[in-house]
């Protein structure tokens, strides 16, 4: 479903070149639950952005759902992104002036889905993520955990191929973090593909496939065990 | 993204920052209001002048001695020799034209008007009974000049309201005698106060029979002949008839200028229209200023909303989506500003109308259409750059906290 080969990403800062990704090869199958760990600056976010089509590699090839997306232009990338990718961020990134339901609806609005269809999907998402009572609240009236649930519901609204979460618990306390992970694992149980970047070893250990990056390269790729089915 | 959703999103933004919105609405509103108010003042002045000419007499044709190609240049100068005078007999001959309803020959001079010890220098008009109808004059007291053969005259006169008050004070002027030069005239009528028309303040004139004026100023030459055509359609026939008759009488030479009221009016109309357009255009410059303000505010907004723009892109917005959102925002603001401006402009116009009730202030249709269109056009024009900048933002950088 996702196939990366020889991905390089080089940032140029003044005279210096920063190699954020060095020849990354990675294959992800439908329904996998992955974690990505590694020291700060090892290139985790950069890899996630490349997979999420927010960033373009300097070299290498990327095939998504059997289609080579390496050479697509910005607008084509945007269209693929809104069909196939769901992002969850550390700082939630909700639009402050919009209500919870308006935030959840946003990808469907951008995709031009008609309002009737939007309403039915929205009702289902609100029920699924336990947000019915908070639908009309604005982000500043929601707790961090609720905000992240809104963000996950938003990421799921277009039924994407993969959910990419960059430190989704990084801004939450332990308990709320566990709750949010449970929500993401729920997505995985429903058949979704989930990839989580985290600094929390305990959270990373719950995934069925655990990647480790150092200095722009994937240095380990473990499968099996994990605590995805209800925790350790 | 659907158009309704784009507009809805832009509407949320506009509503979400009321201070910013108010600022832009004010700038746009002032621009539009200025155009509407200023052009309605110009248009009011134009209509006022047109109405003033209308009060001169409806189907008026004016005959001037001397030839000139346009009404404005100096008659006689071009020819090099003094043309023959326009006489009373010339004027009476014009009655032959079937297009002419009536006419009034006119002699103008300044006279020393005296009653007892009081004396006053006033313009003295020599004319006939027809002048009253042609010029739509109204009497406050008494009668106008008596009808009859203009070659002979009675010693009577009609005086303007102000002249009567100055010469007779509180006394009743009607039936009294006054002197102009060495001649005596009995006052048979006092003109109703009418103000300025055709260069004379009718409050300050004395009107005597034509023959009397000829004797007073010792001249046969007429200053003007005022001719009234039978209808509006007949004006052109009257004009060519008059030229024809007078050429015949002057041995085939064209020695008069015939001006229709329409021509004079058209000139004034053109001048005042151009003026209105010019001041309206000047006011429109304030719209450009408002446009620059919109551009600034939008550029700031792009910087402030970097996160949001990055997010929208991460959620699948294309560059076009982002550009349209910013442009709709500008259009909404411009529409609001235009509505505000039209309302304020209209109120301003009503207010000035209260101050000067005699002038018919009305915003010309082109200003009412052009002002809001200009507002929207400038808003869109000046948001193109900010919208492009927003659409080009790199989503990864925009989203990062760096
Ligand atoms: N836009 C950029 N310009 C220059 N250098 C960048 C840019 N983005 C990332 N880098 C560099 O690329 C490397 C990888 O960054 P990245 O954000 O992917 O690390 P990370 O593993 O996500 O770190 P963290 O755990 O702190 O989030 C770092 O050295 C970073 O400084
Ligand atoms: Mg990171």
XYZ file of C-alpha atoms and ligand atoms in Angstrom:
666
model
C 0.000 0.000 0.000
C 2.847 2.362 0.883
C 6.214 1.719 -0.678
C 9.177 4.028 -0.103
C 12.498 3.283 -1.738
C 15.736 5.166 -1.423
C 14.093 8.281 0.033
C 16.514 11.151 0.624
C 15.620 14.467 2.169
C 18.257 17.171 2.404
C 17.665 20.582 3.943
C 19.985 23.364 3.023
C 20.589 25.795 5.865
C 22.879 28.498 4.547
C 26.066 26.742 3.438
C 25.279 23.613 5.400
C 23.370 20.580 4.249
C 21.271 18.652 6.757
C 20.504 15.093 5.737
C 17.160 14.499 7.449
C 16.483 11.233 5.573
C 19.222 9.000 4.174
C 17.994 6.322 1.806
C 14.889 5.239 3.660
C 13.216 2.048 2.394
C 9.863 1.185 3.924
C 6.808 -0.840 3.025
C 3.564 -0.524 4.936
C 0.627 -2.865 4.383
C -3.044 -2.112 4.896
C -4.226 -2.438 8.492
C -0.799 -2.158 10.098
C -0.259 -0.403 13.416
C 3.227 1.127 13.512
C 5.213 3.203 15.928
C 8.222 5.283 14.987
C 10.737 6.215 17.668
C 14.167 7.721 17.786
C 16.143 10.599 19.211
C 15.198 14.162 18.544
C 16.315 15.313 15.124
C 16.556 11.785 13.753
C 14.081 12.577 10.964
C 10.818 11.084 12.302
C 8.639 14.093 11.488
C 10.329 14.498 8.136
C 9.562 10.882 7.229
C 5.955 11.301 8.321
C 5.619 14.461 6.214
C 7.009 12.655 3.186
C 4.569 9.779 3.673
C 1.779 12.328 4.168
C 2.737 14.127 0.922
C 3.324 17.386 2.802
C 6.987 17.237 1.892
C 8.797 16.021 -1.199
C 11.910 13.860 -1.062
C 15.019 15.002 -2.942
C 15.558 11.481 -4.230
C 13.887 8.078 -4.158
C 10.478 6.835 -5.182
C 7.169 6.728 -3.397
C 4.180 4.638 -4.452
C 0.871 5.063 -2.653
C -1.921 2.554 -3.302
C -0.027 1.358 -6.349
C 0.367 4.824 -7.838
C 3.705 6.590 -8.152
C 3.216 9.952 -6.445
C 6.837 11.094 -6.600
C 6.480 13.582 -9.428
C 3.064 15.071 -8.694
C 2.657 18.840 -8.440
C 1.376 20.650 -5.341
C -2.298 20.653 -6.276
C -2.264 16.991 -7.303
C -0.563 16.165 -3.992
C -3.262 18.126 -2.149
C -5.977 16.084 -3.854
C -4.298 12.763 -3.080
C -3.675 13.913 0.483
C -7.273 14.749 1.189
C -8.462 11.382 -0.130
C -5.842 9.128 1.429
C -4.066 10.795 4.355
C -5.304 11.736 7.821
C -2.985 13.833 9.997
C -3.004 14.060 13.783
C -0.617 16.635 15.298
C 0.975 17.167 18.669
C -0.607 20.606 19.033
C -4.013 19.487 17.677
C -4.087 22.302 15.096
C -7.783 23.008 15.352
C -9.156 26.245 13.851
C -9.923 28.323 16.922
C -12.936 30.189 15.579
C -14.705 27.050 14.354
C -16.742 24.685 16.519
C -15.756 21.073 17.083
C -18.134 19.847 14.390
C -17.000 22.513 11.930
C -13.402 21.437 12.514
C -14.305 17.792 11.940
C -16.178 18.736 8.775
C -13.296 20.770 7.320
C -11.652 18.061 5.135
C -15.072 17.156 3.684
C -15.729 20.855 2.985
C -12.364 21.192 1.241
C -13.089 18.057 -0.784
C -16.392 19.561 -1.940
C -18.611 16.825 -0.525
C -22.252 17.856 -0.597
C -23.812 19.098 2.650
C -26.338 16.262 3.093
C -23.631 13.609 2.864
C -21.476 15.693 5.206
C -24.191 15.792 7.831
C -24.679 12.026 7.922
C -20.932 11.398 8.137
C -20.579 14.077 10.787
C -23.310 12.575 12.961
C -21.606 9.188 12.780
C -18.164 10.625 13.599
C -19.498 12.595 16.580
C -21.099 9.423 17.962
C -18.059 7.273 17.248
C -15.644 9.593 19.070
C -18.015 10.490 21.906
C -18.193 14.158 20.960
C -21.945 14.651 20.558
C -22.201 16.791 23.704
C -19.268 18.920 22.565
C -20.247 19.392 18.912
C -20.972 23.110 19.203
C -18.020 23.936 21.471
C -15.015 25.823 20.307
C -11.502 24.425 20.872
C -10.821 26.773 23.804
C -13.856 25.273 25.552
C -12.526 21.716 25.159
C -9.958 19.746 27.167
C -6.735 18.617 25.515
C -8.026 15.055 25.211
C -11.255 16.268 23.622
C -9.294 18.450 21.218
C -7.220 15.453 20.135
C -10.397 13.367 19.707
C -11.788 16.134 17.472
C -8.520 16.062 15.519
C -8.730 12.263 15.113
C -12.372 12.482 14.032
C -11.307 15.145 11.520
C -8.490 12.918 10.234
C -10.990 10.059 9.821
C -13.708 12.097 8.118
C -12.469 11.316 4.600
C -11.900 7.606 5.428
C -8.198 7.854 4.621
C -5.837 5.050 3.662
C -3.520 5.891 6.548
C -3.581 7.920 9.762
C -0.283 9.648 10.515
C 0.084 10.879 14.101
C 3.129 12.965 15.079
C 3.523 12.778 18.862
C -0.254 12.788 19.415
C 0.204 12.440 23.173
C 3.138 14.832 23.435
C 0.994 17.644 24.691
C -1.216 15.585 27.019
C -0.868 14.165 30.503
C -0.245 10.434 30.872
C -3.806 9.440 31.509
C -5.279 11.480 28.663
C -2.476 10.229 26.444
C -3.547 6.649 27.151
C -7.121 7.593 26.259
C -6.075 9.121 22.959
C -3.984 6.041 22.149
C -7.024 3.905 22.849
C -8.956 5.984 20.311
C -6.221 5.539 17.689
C -6.100 1.799 18.431
C -9.850 1.768 17.882
C -9.204 3.092 14.376
C -6.715 0.275 13.851
C -9.206 -2.341 15.133
C -11.758 -1.049 12.636
C -9.277 -1.943 9.897
C -7.408 1.366 9.572
C -3.682 1.803 9.051
C -2.089 3.866 11.837
C 1.432 5.204 12.192
C 2.425 6.960 15.407
C 5.585 8.927 16.116
C 6.336 9.050 19.830
C 9.039 9.606 22.420
C 7.126 7.494 24.973
C 8.574 3.966 25.052
C 5.474 2.546 26.639
C 3.254 3.917 23.890
C 5.712 2.869 21.202
C 5.750 -0.656 22.572
C 1.991 -1.067 22.065
C 2.312 -1.032 18.267
C 2.532 -4.267 16.315
C 5.400 -3.007 14.269
C 8.013 -0.823 15.869
C 10.400 1.278 13.787
C 13.460 3.019 15.115
C 15.275 5.846 13.409
C 18.711 7.221 14.023
C 20.275 9.992 12.016
C 17.883 9.821 9.096
C 17.858 6.064 8.650
C 15.603 3.271 9.921
C 17.848 1.147 12.106
C 15.368 -1.396 13.446
C 12.004 -2.794 12.375
C 10.406 -5.160 14.901
C 7.140 -6.976 14.448
C 4.816 -8.969 16.629
C 3.723 -8.868 20.263
C 2.806 -5.248 21.058
C -0.008 -4.184 23.300
C -2.465 -2.921 20.731
C -5.136 -5.347 21.836
C -6.006 -3.741 25.112
C -2.635 -2.735 26.583
C 0.109 -4.479 28.543
C -14.497 23.181 -2.475
C -18.011 24.474 -3.138
C -18.558 28.189 -3.674
C -21.080 28.375 -0.820
C -18.561 26.721 1.513
C -15.765 29.048 0.401
C -17.985 32.051 1.099
C -19.108 30.515 4.395
C -15.508 29.996 5.462
C -14.579 33.571 4.483
C -17.639 34.824 6.359
C -16.430 33.039 9.512
C -13.064 34.790 9.166
C -14.681 38.197 8.627
C -16.916 37.661 11.656
C -14.082 36.235 13.693
C -12.045 39.472 13.743
C -14.547 42.323 14.119
C -11.930 45.026 14.724
C -10.117 44.327 11.496
C -13.385 43.985 9.603
C -14.678 47.284 10.958
C -11.488 49.069 9.918
C -11.748 47.856 6.333
C -15.491 48.498 6.161
C -14.843 52.063 7.286
C -12.119 52.669 4.720
C -14.190 51.172 1.895
C -17.352 52.859 3.138
C -15.784 56.305 3.266
C -14.488 55.870 -0.279
C -17.835 54.815 -1.692
C -19.732 57.426 0.329
C -17.372 60.133 -0.897
C -17.949 59.187 -4.526
C -21.722 59.086 -4.078
C -21.947 62.313 -2.072
C -19.553 64.335 -4.211
C -21.089 63.231 -7.495
C -24.579 63.908 -6.199
C -23.508 67.454 -5.364
C -22.202 67.839 -8.914
C -25.350 66.352 -10.370
C -27.449 68.606 -8.133
C -25.620 71.658 -9.440
C -26.198 70.489 -13.008
C -29.923 69.933 -12.494
C -30.160 73.296 -10.721
C -28.645 75.093 -13.702
C -30.830 73.160 -16.138
C -33.915 74.116 -14.131
C -32.815 77.728 -14.029
C -32.620 77.747 -17.800
C -35.982 76.080 -17.940
C -37.409 79.016 -16.000
C -36.138 81.396 -18.661
C -38.917 80.446 -20.967
C -39.606 77.250 -22.642
C -38.998 77.242 -26.359
C -36.715 80.218 -26.390
C -34.667 81.353 -29.376
C -32.366 84.334 -28.833
C -31.307 86.613 -31.699
C -28.074 88.590 -31.195
C -26.701 91.227 -33.530
C -23.404 90.327 -35.203
C -22.189 87.054 -36.592
C -20.332 84.479 -34.612
C -19.707 80.818 -35.176
C -20.280 79.940 -31.567
C -22.409 81.602 -28.972
C -19.328 82.339 -26.895
C -17.070 84.371 -29.216
C -17.361 88.074 -29.725
C -19.856 89.011 -32.412
C -18.566 91.307 -35.128
C -14.904 90.947 -34.339
C -14.287 88.256 -36.923
C -15.746 90.223 -39.771
C -13.600 93.265 -39.290
C -16.323 95.857 -39.879
C -19.256 96.685 -37.740
C -22.338 94.870 -38.966
C -25.621 96.566 -39.493
C -27.775 97.021 -36.411
C -30.623 94.761 -35.504
C -33.696 96.984 -35.570
C -37.252 96.901 -34.357
C -38.420 96.446 -37.962
C -36.182 93.359 -38.204
C -37.775 92.008 -35.068
C -41.339 92.661 -36.248
C -40.549 90.944 -39.563
C -39.859 87.720 -37.676
C -43.575 87.393 -36.986
C -43.865 86.146 -40.580
C -42.427 82.784 -39.554
C -45.209 80.292 -38.778
C -42.961 78.676 -36.172
C -42.834 81.832 -34.059
C -45.480 82.268 -31.383
C -44.362 85.621 -29.997
C -41.279 87.758 -29.624
C -39.923 90.538 -27.497
C -37.266 92.997 -28.734
C -34.908 94.142 -26.027
C -32.838 97.263 -25.421
C -30.644 97.445 -22.363
C -29.013 100.420 -20.759
C -28.164 101.904 -17.421
C -30.312 104.748 -16.182
C -30.316 107.158 -13.300
C -33.722 106.577 -11.735
C -35.040 109.281 -9.427
C -38.021 109.822 -7.157
C -37.881 113.165 -5.453
C -34.492 113.319 -3.764
C -33.838 109.638 -3.955
C -31.893 108.347 -6.887
C -30.483 105.017 -7.977
C -28.539 103.727 -10.941
C -30.243 100.614 -12.328
C -30.316 98.568 -15.493
C -33.177 99.784 -17.679
C -34.815 97.338 -20.070
C -36.842 98.503 -23.043
C -39.250 95.888 -24.321
C -42.843 95.013 -25.111
C -45.800 93.408 -23.335
C -44.778 89.973 -24.713
C -41.637 89.921 -22.570
C -43.718 88.979 -19.540
C -44.945 85.719 -21.053
C -41.701 84.841 -22.778
C -39.700 85.260 -19.581
C -42.426 83.905 -17.308
C -42.393 87.009 -15.178
C -44.872 87.463 -12.415
C -46.337 90.632 -10.999
C -46.502 91.450 -7.322
C -48.781 94.427 -7.964
C -50.408 96.081 -10.943
C -49.890 95.245 -14.609
C -46.978 94.626 -16.950
C -46.364 96.995 -19.877
C -49.574 97.570 -21.869
C -49.842 95.813 -25.242
C -49.878 97.910 -28.376
C -47.701 99.104 -31.234
C -44.078 99.014 -30.019
C -43.249 101.942 -32.298
C -45.168 104.266 -30.016
C -45.025 104.338 -26.275
C -46.824 105.524 -23.204
C -44.849 106.978 -20.296
C -45.244 103.956 -18.050
C -42.827 101.557 -16.410
C -42.598 98.355 -14.405
C -40.120 98.183 -11.525
C -38.378 95.368 -9.690
C -39.295 94.737 -6.060
C -36.004 95.983 -4.665
C -35.966 99.111 -6.802
C -39.506 99.924 -5.647
C -38.538 99.521 -2.015
C -35.444 101.690 -2.377
C -37.096 104.496 -4.277
C -40.450 104.626 -2.558
C -39.607 103.219 0.854
C -42.739 102.189 2.671
C -44.923 104.134 0.266
C -46.929 102.368 -2.359
C -45.081 102.577 -5.680
C -48.055 101.771 -7.865
C -49.423 104.853 -9.655
C -46.479 107.029 -8.600
C -44.152 108.793 -11.048
C -40.430 108.417 -11.374
C -37.801 110.004 -13.590
C -35.240 108.294 -15.756
C -32.872 110.878 -17.188
C -35.119 113.716 -18.336
C -38.242 111.577 -18.864
C -41.099 110.815 -16.506
C -42.741 107.407 -16.163
C -45.732 106.282 -14.124
C -45.278 102.992 -12.267
C -47.974 100.591 -13.501
C -46.607 97.399 -11.980
C -44.135 95.917 -9.506
C -42.428 92.624 -10.401
C -42.679 89.687 -8.051
C -39.318 88.725 -6.609
C -37.834 86.066 -8.901
C -34.105 86.304 -8.547
C -31.511 85.920 -11.247
C -32.385 84.974 -14.804
C -30.447 85.471 -18.026
C -27.921 87.692 -16.342
C -30.331 90.129 -14.739
C -31.621 90.252 -11.268
C -35.268 91.040 -11.940
C -35.529 92.590 -8.463
C -33.219 95.383 -9.531
C -34.421 96.444 -12.962
C -36.805 98.965 -14.431
C -38.695 97.989 -17.583
C -39.982 100.700 -19.952
C -41.671 100.474 -23.366
C -39.257 99.867 -26.226
C -39.822 103.236 -27.948
C -39.149 105.028 -24.674
C -35.885 103.168 -24.239
C -34.899 104.008 -27.815
C -35.397 107.658 -27.026
C -33.697 107.452 -23.615
C -30.550 105.792 -24.917
C -30.774 107.463 -28.303
C -30.385 104.252 -30.274
C -32.303 102.148 -32.750
C -30.096 99.125 -32.195
C -31.611 96.201 -30.369
C -29.600 94.351 -27.757
C -31.477 91.079 -28.291
C -34.682 89.708 -29.679
C -36.225 87.005 -27.568
C -38.347 84.690 -29.697
C -40.609 81.937 -28.456
C -41.220 79.055 -30.846
C -44.644 77.443 -31.001
C -43.365 74.151 -29.628
C -40.189 72.339 -28.847
C -40.209 70.691 -32.271
C -40.637 74.087 -33.938
C -37.453 75.540 -32.410
C -35.291 74.400 -35.319
C -37.779 75.762 -37.905
C -37.993 79.043 -36.028
C -34.218 79.283 -35.989
C -33.824 78.720 -39.746
C -36.797 81.001 -40.527
C -35.250 83.775 -38.458
C -31.886 83.418 -40.178
C -33.619 83.391 -43.567
C -35.790 86.453 -42.912
C -32.923 88.492 -41.493
C -30.570 87.573 -44.307
C -33.172 88.754 -46.757
C -33.582 92.029 -44.915
C -29.831 92.588 -44.640
C -29.094 92.235 -48.358
C -28.204 88.565 -48.202
C -25.620 88.963 -45.449
C -25.649 86.893 -42.335
C -25.336 89.532 -39.645
C -27.014 87.960 -36.663
C -26.411 85.041 -34.400
C -29.365 82.877 -33.484
C -28.923 80.913 -30.305
C -31.392 78.390 -29.071
C -31.821 77.814 -25.415
C -31.104 74.134 -26.055
C -27.616 74.920 -27.319
C -26.719 77.049 -24.315
C -28.211 74.492 -22.018
C -26.318 71.677 -23.712
C -23.044 73.527 -23.168
C -23.704 74.018 -19.472
C -24.902 70.465 -19.231
C -21.674 69.174 -20.756
C -19.463 71.322 -18.550
C -21.210 70.333 -15.353
C -21.336 66.658 -16.292
C -17.586 66.715 -16.891
C -17.061 68.477 -13.571
C -19.172 65.920 -11.738
C -17.235 63.109 -13.366
C -13.952 64.760 -12.399
C -14.785 65.259 -8.734
C -16.297 61.775 -8.604
C -13.045 60.430 -10.000
C -11.060 62.337 -7.391
C -13.199 60.833 -4.658
C -12.585 57.408 -6.193
C -8.898 57.796 -5.347
C -9.865 57.231 -1.732
C -11.046 53.810 -2.891
C -7.546 53.023 -4.068
C -6.293 54.023 -0.624
C -8.828 51.657 0.875
C -7.565 48.963 -1.492
C -4.011 49.416 -0.236
C -5.305 49.152 3.314
C -7.014 45.879 2.413
C -3.770 44.595 0.937
C -1.869 45.446 4.109
C -4.424 43.894 6.379
C -4.522 40.781 4.207
C -0.734 40.459 4.214
C -0.739 40.696 7.994
C -3.540 38.193 8.068
C -1.534 35.726 5.962
C 1.319 35.975 8.465
C -0.990 35.633 11.451
C -2.833 32.719 9.941
C 0.202 30.749 8.795
C -0.778 27.854 11.006
C -4.306 27.788 9.703
C -3.184 27.948 6.081
C -0.674 25.159 6.680
C -3.397 23.136 8.340
C -5.823 23.655 5.465
C -3.154 22.413 3.089
C -2.434 19.398 5.276
C -6.158 18.675 5.186
C -6.100 18.717 1.393
C -6.723 22.317 0.343
C -5.287 23.168 -3.078
C -3.611 26.472 -3.878
C -6.797 27.501 -5.679
C -8.885 26.770 -2.565
C -6.658 29.013 -0.459
C -6.625 31.818 -3.048
C -10.398 31.716 -3.359
C -10.840 31.854 0.405
C -8.724 35.005 0.612
C -10.370 36.604 -2.412
C -13.869 35.893 -1.085
C -12.843 37.458 2.173
C -11.861 40.604 0.284
C -15.053 40.571 -1.775
C -17.203 40.185 1.341
C -15.420 43.104 2.974
C -15.791 45.202 -0.168
C -19.484 44.362 -0.487
C -20.040 45.332 3.138
C -18.022 48.515 2.650
C -19.946 49.355 -0.518
C -23.310 48.828 1.204
C -22.183 50.962 4.127
C -20.823 53.604 1.764
C -23.981 53.758 -0.337
C -26.087 54.158 2.804
C -23.850 56.840 4.287
C -23.576 58.580 0.917
C -27.363 58.587 0.553
C -27.774 59.951 4.089
C -25.158 62.610 3.368
C -27.011 63.552 0.212
C -30.309 63.857 2.130
C -28.528 65.957 4.744
C -27.074 68.429 2.223
C -30.484 68.426 0.563
C -31.948 69.676 3.838
C -29.372 72.464 3.991
C -29.940 73.599 0.387
C -33.502 72.654 -0.441
C -33.522 74.468 -3.785
C -30.766 72.302 -5.267
C -31.931 68.840 -6.372
C -29.081 66.638 -5.075
C -29.228 63.211 -6.638
C -26.483 60.649 -7.037
C -26.070 59.979 -10.771
C -26.697 56.357 -11.731
C -23.151 55.841 -12.982
C -21.752 56.798 -9.580
C -24.107 54.451 -7.753
C -22.968 51.593 -9.991
C -19.323 52.523 -10.466
C -18.466 53.248 -6.821
C -19.278 49.791 -5.416
C -17.850 48.083 -8.506
C -14.613 50.030 -8.083
C -14.574 49.067 -4.412
C -14.915 45.384 -5.243
C -12.426 45.581 -8.091
C -9.780 47.279 -5.929
C -10.415 44.822 -3.103
C -9.909 41.861 -5.426
C -6.951 43.483 -7.163
C -5.169 44.270 -3.931
C -5.815 40.823 -2.427
C -4.299 38.942 -5.322
C -0.785 39.325 -3.942
C -1.655 38.293 -0.356
C -3.786 35.386 -1.629
C -0.935 34.138 -3.796
C 1.455 34.385 -0.909
C -0.922 32.353 1.242
C -1.381 29.719 -1.453
C 2.382 29.294 -1.792
C 3.096 28.756 1.892
C 4.993 25.551 2.555
C 2.661 23.556 4.813
C 5.423 21.868 6.807
C 7.013 25.167 7.749
C 3.674 26.857 8.329
C 2.637 24.126 10.746
C 5.915 23.902 12.638
C 6.318 25.936 15.766
C 9.700 27.121 14.572
N 12.639 23.033 7.263
C 13.817 22.601 7.700
N 14.937 23.285 7.416
C 16.136 22.878 7.823
N 16.311 21.795 8.543
C 15.234 21.056 8.890
C 13.949 21.429 8.490
N 13.082 20.504 8.966
C 13.810 19.610 9.636
N 15.114 19.936 9.597
C 16.210 19.188 10.179
O 16.059 17.849 9.802
C 16.373 16.979 10.862
C 15.178 16.088 11.169
O 14.130 16.836 11.700
P 12.782 16.220 12.195
O 11.871 17.325 12.529
O 12.296 15.247 11.176
O 13.242 15.462 13.515
P 12.345 14.659 14.535
O 12.892 13.300 14.555
O 10.912 14.803 14.228
O 12.678 15.408 15.880
P 11.752 15.665 17.158
O 11.712 14.359 17.880
O 12.492 16.678 17.919
O 10.435 16.080 16.654
C 16.754 17.862 12.040
O 18.142 17.976 12.096
C 16.141 19.194 11.686
O 16.910 20.236 12.229
Mg 9.271 15.693 15.149
